[in-house]
CSV table of C-alpha atoms in Angstrom, one decimal:
chain,number,residue,atom,x,y,z
A,1,UNK,CA,6.7,-2.3,-180.5
A,2,UNK,CA,4.7,-5.5,-179.4
A,3,UNK,CA,1.1,-4.2,-178.6
A,4,UNK,CA,-0.6,-4.4,-175.6
A,5,UNK,CA,-3.3,-7.5,-176.1
A,6,UNK,CA,-6.8,-6.6,-176.1
A,7,UNK,CA,-9.5,-7.3,-173.3
A,8,UNK,CA,-11.6,-10.1,-173.6
A,9,UNK,CA,-14.1,-10.2,-171.0
A,10,UNK,CA,-15.7,-13.6,-171.1
A,11,UNK,CA,-19.4,-14.5,-169.0
A,12,UNK,CA,-19.9,-17.7,-167.0
A,13,UNK,CA,-23.7,-18.6,-167.1
A,14,UNK,CA,-25.1,-19.4,-170.4
A,15,UNK,CA,-21.8,-18.8,-172.1
A,16,UNK,CA,-18.6,-21.5,-170.9
A,17,UNK,CA,-21.5,-22.9,-168.2
A,18,UNK,CA,-24.6,-24.9,-169.2
A,19,UNK,CA,-27.3,-23.7,-167.2
A,20,UNK,CA,-30.0,-24.5,-169.6
A,21,UNK,CA,-29.6,-28.2,-169.2
A,22,UNK,CA,-29.3,-27.6,-165.3
A,23,UNK,CA,-33.0,-25.9,-165.5
A,24,UNK,CA,-34.1,-28.5,-167.6
A,25,UNK,CA,-32.5,-31.3,-165.3
A,26,UNK,CA,-33.5,-29.9,-161.5
A,27,UNK,CA,-36.7,-29.2,-163.4
A,28,UNK,CA,-37.6,-32.7,-164.4
A,29,UNK,CA,-36.2,-33.7,-160.9
A,30,UNK,CA,-38.8,-31.6,-159.1
A,31,UNK,CA,-41.9,-31.9,-161.0
A,32,UNK,CA,-41.9,-35.5,-163.1
A,33,UNK,CA,-42.3,-32.9,-166.7
A,34,UNK,CA,-39.1,-32.8,-169.1
A,35,UNK,CA,-38.8,-29.5,-171.0
A,36,UNK,CA,-37.5,-29.2,-174.1
A,37,UNK,CA,-35.3,-26.5,-175.8
A,38,UNK,CA,-37.7,-25.7,-178.0
A,39,UNK,CA,-40.8,-24.7,-175.1
A,40,UNK,CA,-37.9,-22.0,-173.5
A,41,UNK,CA,-36.8,-20.1,-176.8
A,42,UNK,CA,-37.5,-16.0,-176.2
A,43,UNK,CA,-38.2,-15.9,-172.3
A,44,UNK,CA,-36.2,-15.8,-169.1
A,45,UNK,CA,-36.5,-19.0,-167.0
A,46,UNK,CA,-39.1,-17.5,-164.9
A,47,UNK,CA,-41.2,-17.1,-167.6
A,48,UNK,CA,-40.3,-20.3,-169.8
A,49,UNK,CA,-40.8,-23.4,-167.0
A,50,UNK,CA,-44.6,-22.7,-165.4
A,51,UNK,CA,-43.7,-22.5,-161.9
A,52,UNK,CA,-41.3,-19.4,-161.4
A,53,UNK,CA,-40.2,-19.5,-157.5
A,54,UNK,CA,-39.0,-23.4,-158.0
A,55,UNK,CA,-37.2,-22.2,-161.0
A,56,UNK,CA,-35.7,-19.5,-159.1
A,57,UNK,CA,-34.7,-21.8,-156.1
A,58,UNK,CA,-32.5,-23.5,-158.4
A,59,UNK,CA,-30.1,-21.1,-158.5
A,60,UNK,CA,-29.6,-21.2,-154.6
A,61,UNK,CA,-29.5,-25.0,-154.4
A,62,UNK,CA,-25.9,-26.2,-154.1
A,63,UNK,CA,-24.5,-28.2,-157.1
A,64,UNK,CA,-26.7,-26.2,-159.7
A,65,UNK,CA,-23.2,-23.5,-160.8
A,66,UNK,CA,-20.8,-26.7,-160.0
A,67,UNK,CA,-22.1,-29.5,-161.6
A,68,UNK,CA,-23.2,-27.5,-164.9
A,69,UNK,CA,-22.0,-29.0,-168.0
A,70,UNK,CA,-19.5,-27.6,-170.3
A,71,UNK,CA,-20.5,-25.3,-173.4
A,72,UNK,CA,-19.4,-27.0,-176.8
A,73,UNK,CA,-16.6,-26.0,-178.0
A,74,UNK,CA,-16.0,-23.2,-175.3
A,75,UNK,CA,-13.1,-25.2,-173.9
A,76,UNK,CA,-10.7,-25.2,-176.1
A,77,UNK,CA,-11.7,-21.8,-178.1
A,78,UNK,CA,-10.9,-19.8,-175.3
A,79,UNK,CA,-7.4,-21.7,-174.9
A,80,UNK,CA,-6.4,-19.8,-178.2
A,81,UNK,CA,-7.8,-17.1,-177.0
A,82,UNK,CA,-6.3,-17.2,-174.3
A,83,UNK,CA,-3.1,-16.9,-176.2
A,84,UNK,CA,-4.3,-13.8,-178.0
A,85,UNK,CA,-6.2,-11.5,-175.7
A,86,UNK,CA,-6.2,-10.3,-172.2
A,87,UNK,CA,-8.9,-12.7,-171.1
A,88,UNK,CA,-11.2,-12.1,-168.1
A,89,UNK,CA,-13.8,-14.4,-167.0
A,90,UNK,CA,-16.6,-11.8,-165.2
A,91,UNK,CA,-19.3,-13.7,-163.7
A,92,UNK,CA,-22.3,-11.7,-162.0
A,93,UNK,CA,-22.3,-14.4,-158.7
A,94,UNK,CA,-22.9,-11.8,-155.8
A,95,UNK,CA,-26.7,-12.5,-155.8
A,96,UNK,CA,-25.9,-16.0,-155.4
A,97,UNK,CA,-23.0,-16.2,-152.7
A,98,UNK,CA,-23.0,-20.2,-152.5
A,99,UNK,CA,-22.4,-20.1,-155.7
A,100,UNK,CA,-18.7,-18.2,-155.9
A,101,UNK,CA,-16.6,-21.2,-154.8
A,102,UNK,CA,-19.2,-23.3,-156.7
A,103,UNK,CA,-18.2,-21.0,-160.1
A,104,UNK,CA,-14.0,-21.0,-158.6
A,105,UNK,CA,-13.9,-25.0,-158.5
A,106,UNK,CA,-15.9,-25.4,-161.5
A,107,UNK,CA,-13.6,-23.2,-163.6
A,108,UNK,CA,-10.2,-24.8,-161.6
A,109,UNK,CA,-11.8,-28.3,-163.3
A,110,UNK,CA,-12.9,-27.2,-166.7
A,111,UNK,CA,-10.6,-24.2,-167.3
A,112,UNK,CA,-7.3,-25.0,-165.9
A,113,UNK,CA,-5.6,-22.6,-168.2
A,114,UNK,CA,-7.6,-19.6,-166.5
A,115,UNK,CA,-5.4,-18.2,-163.9
A,116,UNK,CA,-7.6,-16.9,-160.4
A,117,UNK,CA,-5.3,-13.6,-161.7
A,118,UNK,CA,-8.4,-13.4,-164.9
A,119,UNK,CA,-11.3,-14.5,-162.7
A,120,UNK,CA,-13.8,-11.2,-161.5
A,121,UNK,CA,-16.8,-12.5,-159.7
A,122,UNK,CA,-19.3,-9.0,-159.3
A,123,UNK,CA,-22.7,-8.1,-159.1
A,124,UNK,CA,-22.8,-5.5,-161.6
A,125,UNK,CA,-20.4,-5.3,-164.3
A,126,UNK,CA,-21.1,-2.1,-165.4
A,127,UNK,CA,-17.2,-0.6,-164.3
A,128,UNK,CA,-15.5,-3.8,-166.0
A,129,UNK,CA,-13.7,-2.2,-168.8
A,130,UNK,CA,-12.3,-4.2,-171.5
A,131,UNK,CA,-12.1,-4.0,-175.8
A,132,UNK,CA,-14.8,-7.4,-176.1
A,133,UNK,CA,-17.6,-8.5,-173.9
A,134,UNK,CA,-19.0,-11.4,-175.1
A,135,UNK,CA,-22.9,-12.7,-173.1
A,136,UNK,CA,-26.2,-13.2,-173.1
A,137,UNK,CA,-27.3,-10.9,-170.4
A,138,UNK,CA,-28.1,-7.3,-172.9
A,139,UNK,CA,-28.1,-5.5,-169.5
A,140,UNK,CA,-24.3,-6.3,-169.2
A,141,UNK,CA,-23.3,-5.5,-172.7
A,142,UNK,CA,-25.8,-2.5,-172.4
A,143,UNK,CA,-23.3,-1.0,-169.5
A,144,UNK,CA,-20.1,-1.6,-171.6
A,145,UNK,CA,-17.6,0.8,-174.1
A,146,UNK,CA,-16.2,-2.1,-176.0
A,147,UNK,CA,-17.6,-4.7,-178.9
A,148,UNK,CA,-20.5,-6.1,-177.6
A,149,UNK,CA,-21.1,-9.7,-178.7
A,150,UNK,CA,-24.1,-11.8,-177.5
A,151,UNK,CA,-24.5,-15.1,-177.2
A,152,UNK,CA,-26.9,-17.3,-178.0
A,153,UNK,CA,-29.1,-19.0,-175.1
A,154,UNK,CA,-32.2,-20.0,-175.4
A,155,UNK,CA,-33.7,-16.8,-173.0
A,156,UNK,CA,-32.1,-14.1,-175.6
A,157,UNK,CA,-33.4,-15.8,-179.1
A,158,UNK,CA,-36.0,-13.5,-179.7
A,159,UNK,CA,-33.6,-10.0,-179.2
A,160,UNK,CA,-32.3,-8.8,-182.8
A,161,UNK,CA,-31.1,-5.3,-181.9
A,162,UNK,CA,-27.7,-4.0,-184.1
A,163,UNK,CA,-26.2,-2.8,-180.6
A,164,UNK,CA,-25.0,-6.2,-180.4
A,165,UNK,CA,-23.4,-9.1,-182.6
A,166,UNK,CA,-24.9,-11.8,-182.1
A,167,UNK,CA,-22.9,-15.1,-181.6
A,168,UNK,CA,-24.1,-19.0,-182.1
A,169,UNK,CA,-21.7,-21.0,-180.1
A,170,UNK,CA,-18.2,-20.7,-179.9
A,171,UNK,CA,-16.9,-21.6,-183.2
A,172,UNK,CA,-18.8,-18.4,-184.2
A,173,UNK,CA,-16.9,-16.2,-182.3
A,174,UNK,CA,-13.6,-16.8,-183.0
A,175,UNK,CA,-14.1,-16.2,-186.7
A,176,UNK,CA,-15.2,-13.0,-185.6
A,177,UNK,CA,-12.2,-12.2,-182.9
A,178,UNK,CA,-10.2,-13.8,-186.2
A,179,UNK,CA,-11.6,-11.7,-188.6
A,180,UNK,CA,-11.7,-8.4,-186.2
A,181,UNK,CA,-8.3,-8.3,-184.8
A,182,UNK,CA,-7.3,-10.0,-189.1
A,183,UNK,CA,-5.3,-12.8,-187.4
A,184,UNK,CA,-4.6,-16.4,-189.4
A,185,UNK,CA,-7.4,-19.0,-188.4
A,186,UNK,CA,-5.6,-21.1,-185.9
A,187,UNK,CA,-6.7,-24.4,-186.0
A,188,UNK,CA,-4.5,-26.4,-183.4
A,189,UNK,CA,-6.7,-26.7,-180.7
A,190,UNK,CA,-10.5,-27.0,-182.1
B,1,UNK,CA,-30.0,17.7,-164.9
B,2,UNK,CA,-29.4,15.6,-161.6
B,3,UNK,CA,-25.4,15.1,-162.4
B,4,UNK,CA,-24.3,11.5,-162.5
B,5,UNK,CA,-22.7,10.2,-158.7
B,6,UNK,CA,-18.8,9.5,-159.4
B,7,UNK,CA,-17.5,5.9,-159.0
B,8,UNK,CA,-15.6,5.3,-155.8
B,9,UNK,CA,-13.8,2.2,-155.0
B,10,UNK,CA,-13.0,0.8,-151.6
B,11,UNK,CA,-10.8,-2.1,-150.6
B,12,UNK,CA,-11.7,-4.6,-148.0
B,13,UNK,CA,-7.7,-5.7,-146.5
B,14,UNK,CA,-6.2,-3.3,-144.6
B,15,UNK,CA,-8.8,-0.6,-145.2
B,16,UNK,CA,-12.1,-1.3,-143.8
B,17,UNK,CA,-10.4,-4.8,-142.5
B,18,UNK,CA,-8.3,-5.3,-139.8
B,19,UNK,CA,-6.2,-7.8,-141.4
B,20,UNK,CA,-3.0,-6.2,-139.3
B,21,UNK,CA,-4.6,-7.4,-136.1
B,22,UNK,CA,-5.0,-10.9,-137.0
B,23,UNK,CA,-1.8,-11.0,-138.3
B,24,UNK,CA,-0.3,-10.3,-134.3
B,25,UNK,CA,-3.0,-12.7,-133.3
B,26,UNK,CA,-2.9,-15.6,-135.5
B,27,UNK,CA,1.2,-15.0,-134.8
B,28,UNK,CA,1.3,-15.3,-130.9
B,29,UNK,CA,-1.6,-17.9,-131.2
B,30,UNK,CA,1.4,-20.4,-133.1
B,31,UNK,CA,4.7,-18.9,-132.0
B,32,UNK,CA,4.1,-17.4,-128.4
B,33,UNK,CA,5.1,-14.1,-129.4
B,34,UNK,CA,3.5,-10.6,-129.6
B,35,UNK,CA,5.0,-8.5,-132.3
B,36,UNK,CA,3.4,-5.1,-132.4
B,37,UNK,CA,2.7,-2.7,-135.0
B,38,UNK,CA,5.9,-0.7,-134.7
B,39,UNK,CA,8.0,-3.4,-135.7
B,40,UNK,CA,5.3,-3.9,-138.3
B,41,UNK,CA,6.2,-0.7,-140.3
B,42,UNK,CA,7.5,-0.1,-143.9
B,43,UNK,CA,7.4,-4.0,-144.9
B,44,UNK,CA,4.9,-6.4,-146.3
B,45,UNK,CA,4.0,-9.1,-143.2
B,46,UNK,CA,5.6,-12.5,-145.0
B,47,UNK,CA,9.1,-9.7,-144.2
B,48,UNK,CA,8.3,-7.7,-140.8
B,49,UNK,CA,7.4,-10.9,-139.1
B,50,UNK,CA,10.0,-13.9,-139.2
B,51,UNK,CA,8.0,-16.4,-140.2
B,52,UNK,CA,6.8,-16.3,-144.1
B,53,UNK,CA,6.0,-19.4,-144.6
B,54,UNK,CA,3.8,-19.1,-141.3
B,55,UNK,CA,2.3,-15.9,-142.2
B,56,UNK,CA,1.8,-16.7,-146.0
B,57,UNK,CA,-0.4,-20.2,-144.4
B,58,UNK,CA,-3.1,-17.4,-142.0
B,59,UNK,CA,-4.2,-16.5,-145.5
B,60,UNK,CA,-5.8,-19.9,-146.0
B,61,UNK,CA,-6.9,-20.2,-142.4
B,62,UNK,CA,-10.8,-20.8,-142.4
B,63,UNK,CA,-11.5,-17.8,-140.7
B,64,UNK,CA,-8.8,-15.1,-141.2
B,65,UNK,CA,-11.3,-12.6,-142.9
B,66,UNK,CA,-14.4,-14.1,-141.5
B,67,UNK,CA,-13.6,-12.6,-137.8
B,68,UNK,CA,-11.1,-9.5,-138.6
B,69,UNK,CA,-11.5,-6.5,-137.0
B,70,UNK,CA,-13.3,-3.3,-138.7
B,71,UNK,CA,-11.6,-0.4,-139.4
B,72,UNK,CA,-11.9,3.1,-137.0
B,73,UNK,CA,-14.5,4.7,-138.8
B,74,UNK,CA,-14.7,2.9,-141.6
B,75,UNK,CA,-18.3,1.7,-141.1
B,76,UNK,CA,-20.3,4.9,-140.2
B,77,UNK,CA,-18.3,7.4,-142.9
B,78,UNK,CA,-18.9,4.8,-145.7
B,79,UNK,CA,-22.3,4.7,-145.0
B,80,UNK,CA,-22.3,8.5,-145.8
B,81,UNK,CA,-20.1,8.2,-148.8
B,82,UNK,CA,-23.1,5.5,-149.7
B,83,UNK,CA,-25.3,8.2,-150.5
B,84,UNK,CA,-23.2,10.1,-152.2
B,85,UNK,CA,-21.2,8.1,-154.7
B,86,UNK,CA,-21.6,5.2,-156.8
B,87,UNK,CA,-19.8,2.7,-154.1
B,88,UNK,CA,-18.5,-0.4,-154.9
B,89,UNK,CA,-16.4,-2.9,-152.6
B,90,UNK,CA,-13.7,-4.2,-154.5
B,91,UNK,CA,-11.4,-6.9,-153.1
B,92,UNK,CA,-8.5,-9.0,-155.1
B,93,UNK,CA,-10.1,-12.4,-153.3
B,94,UNK,CA,-9.4,-14.4,-155.3
B,95,UNK,CA,-5.8,-15.9,-154.8
B,96,UNK,CA,-7.9,-17.4,-151.4
B,97,UNK,CA,-10.3,-19.1,-152.4
B,98,UNK,CA,-11.5,-19.8,-149.0
B,99,UNK,CA,-12.1,-15.7,-148.6
B,100,UNK,CA,-14.8,-15.2,-151.0
B,101,UNK,CA,-17.5,-16.8,-149.0
B,102,UNK,CA,-16.1,-14.9,-145.6
B,103,UNK,CA,-15.2,-11.5,-147.1
B,104,UNK,CA,-19.6,-11.9,-148.4
B,105,UNK,CA,-20.9,-12.3,-145.2
B,106,UNK,CA,-18.5,-10.6,-143.5
B,107,UNK,CA,-19.5,-7.7,-145.4
B,108,UNK,CA,-23.3,-8.6,-144.9
B,109,UNK,CA,-22.5,-8.4,-140.6
B,110,UNK,CA,-20.4,-5.4,-141.0
B,111,UNK,CA,-21.6,-3.3,-143.9
B,112,UNK,CA,-25.1,-4.1,-144.2
B,113,UNK,CA,-26.3,-1.1,-146.3
B,114,UNK,CA,-23.5,-2.6,-149.2
B,115,UNK,CA,-25.7,-4.1,-151.6
B,116,UNK,CA,-24.9,-7.4,-153.5
B,117,UNK,CA,-24.8,-5.3,-156.6
B,118,UNK,CA,-21.5,-3.0,-154.9
B,119,UNK,CA,-19.9,-6.3,-154.5
B,120,UNK,CA,-16.9,-6.9,-156.9
B,121,UNK,CA,-14.2,-10.0,-156.4
B,122,UNK,CA,-11.2,-10.8,-158.2
B,123,UNK,CA,-7.9,-11.4,-158.9
B,124,UNK,CA,-6.4,-8.2,-160.4
B,125,UNK,CA,-8.2,-4.9,-160.0
B,126,UNK,CA,-6.7,-3.3,-163.6
B,127,UNK,CA,-9.8,-3.6,-165.6
B,128,UNK,CA,-11.8,-2.4,-162.6
B,129,UNK,CA,-12.7,1.5,-163.7
B,130,UNK,CA,-14.1,4.8,-161.5
B,131,UNK,CA,-12.9,7.8,-160.3
B,132,UNK,CA,-11.6,7.1,-157.2
B,133,UNK,CA,-9.8,4.4,-155.7
B,134,UNK,CA,-8.8,4.1,-151.7
B,135,UNK,CA,-6.2,1.0,-151.7
B,136,UNK,CA,-3.1,0.3,-149.2
B,137,UNK,CA,-1.7,-1.7,-152.3
B,138,UNK,CA,0.7,0.1,-155.1
B,139,UNK,CA,-0.4,-2.6,-157.6
B,140,UNK,CA,-3.6,-1.9,-157.2
B,141,UNK,CA,-3.5,1.5,-157.3
B,142,UNK,CA,-0.8,2.1,-160.2
B,143,UNK,CA,-3.1,0.7,-162.9
B,144,UNK,CA,-6.0,2.7,-162.0
B,145,UNK,CA,-7.4,6.1,-164.1
B,146,UNK,CA,-8.7,7.8,-161.3
B,147,UNK,CA,-7.6,9.3,-158.3
B,148,UNK,CA,-5.2,7.2,-156.1
B,149,UNK,CA,-6.0,7.3,-152.5
B,150,UNK,CA,-3.1,5.3,-150.5
B,151,UNK,CA,-4.7,3.7,-147.5
B,152,UNK,CA,-2.1,3.6,-144.6
B,153,UNK,CA,-1.4,0.2,-144.0
B,154,UNK,CA,1.5,-0.4,-141.8
B,155,UNK,CA,3.2,-2.3,-145.0
B,156,UNK,CA,3.2,0.9,-147.2
B,157,UNK,CA,4.2,3.6,-144.3
B,158,UNK,CA,8.5,4.1,-146.2
B,159,UNK,CA,5.9,5.0,-149.4
B,160,UNK,CA,6.9,8.5,-149.8
B,161,UNK,CA,5.1,9.3,-154.0
B,162,UNK,CA,3.4,11.8,-155.1
B,163,UNK,CA,1.4,9.7,-156.9
B,164,UNK,CA,-0.9,9.1,-154.2
B,165,UNK,CA,-2.6,10.6,-151.9
B,166,UNK,CA,-2.0,9.3,-148.6
B,167,UNK,CA,-4.9,9.4,-146.1
B,168,UNK,CA,-4.3,8.1,-142.7
B,169,UNK,CA,-7.3,7.0,-141.8
B,170,UNK,CA,-11.3,7.5,-142.6
B,171,UNK,CA,-11.5,11.1,-141.5
B,172,UNK,CA,-9.3,11.5,-144.0
B,173,UNK,CA,-10.7,10.2,-146.4
B,174,UNK,CA,-14.1,11.5,-145.6
B,175,UNK,CA,-12.4,15.3,-145.4
B,176,UNK,CA,-10.7,14.6,-148.4
B,177,UNK,CA,-13.2,14.0,-151.2
B,178,UNK,CA,-15.8,15.9,-149.4
B,179,UNK,CA,-13.3,18.9,-150.4
B,180,UNK,CA,-12.5,18.0,-153.8
B,181,UNK,CA,-16.2,17.6,-154.6
B,182,UNK,CA,-17.2,20.0,-152.7
B,183,UNK,CA,-19.7,19.4,-150.9
B,184,UNK,CA,-20.7,20.7,-147.2
B,185,UNK,CA,-19.4,18.6,-144.4
B,186,UNK,CA,-21.7,16.0,-143.3
B,187,UNK,CA,-21.5,14.8,-139.9
B,188,UNK,CA,-24.9,12.7,-139.3
B,189,UNK,CA,-23.1,9.4,-138.5
B,190,UNK,CA,-19.6,10.3,-137.3
């Protein structure tokens, strides 16, 4: 009997889309000040940057989401995981409605193997069910009943709780999911 | 102890947004032919209307979702249910990405009491969990583990299965949800 694939929920911002670099870039354009990633560790962006109101305004600026860089290794490893899991991209996009079409188009461009049936844009993730969730925000992982993978982002480096399994980048994700599911390491793509 | 509110998932098209009237209007504008609701009973729209390709094109036409009329009684009854339930609007909008912002703006205009945290736009509904789902499509209800309320739409009038509890309009929904939860009938708003 063919066993059903496990459901893997993958966040966008800070997990596959490099929002931190966007913050740094937009902040430099607005103020001339170049922040380094090390300056941002362990703090939410609107505390890490000196001008919290300005920082929040970036999230409503056209292009913020559409032009984000792709997080290293996410494309090739997600392409592999897409064959092994019932995969969904789940993004809490609803607070910034202009981001809806930007995020959709960004996914089409950078993750063309993700079908429209695999995309969920929501406000809260608490009614999205699955077996694994990869997210950088505790509030999303805390409401989830499956395995909680905390994807390292500048704002969460201070979190040290056994409730979450920390993953430092996509090779960690691959290693961990493959181990947990007792698969052999696949290295066709990356 | 305060009991947690039950989760109620509510579809948009044909449940709170009158897509059938939009199909009839756009079809008349394109062909001059005025279809009646009775002509459409028991068939999906692209079979019920003589020109299936044309009908499908309406779903990609700007304004199709933004300018839809509101289904009778949905506003006032949802406003009541929003106090009794943990309510989410769940729409399979992802196939038609131009509909994302249209649906968001439509909700803001006609259902301002629904917060952005209560909106979910997806491709498939199969990973959205809850206690009650109100939907006009069997494919959505079939994947749902809670109570399945089949909201009558022209395309589903031929369905006669005990798997679903049919509701003919919003007063049916109100009556049924209030009965099932042993509440008193509320008639403040409608």
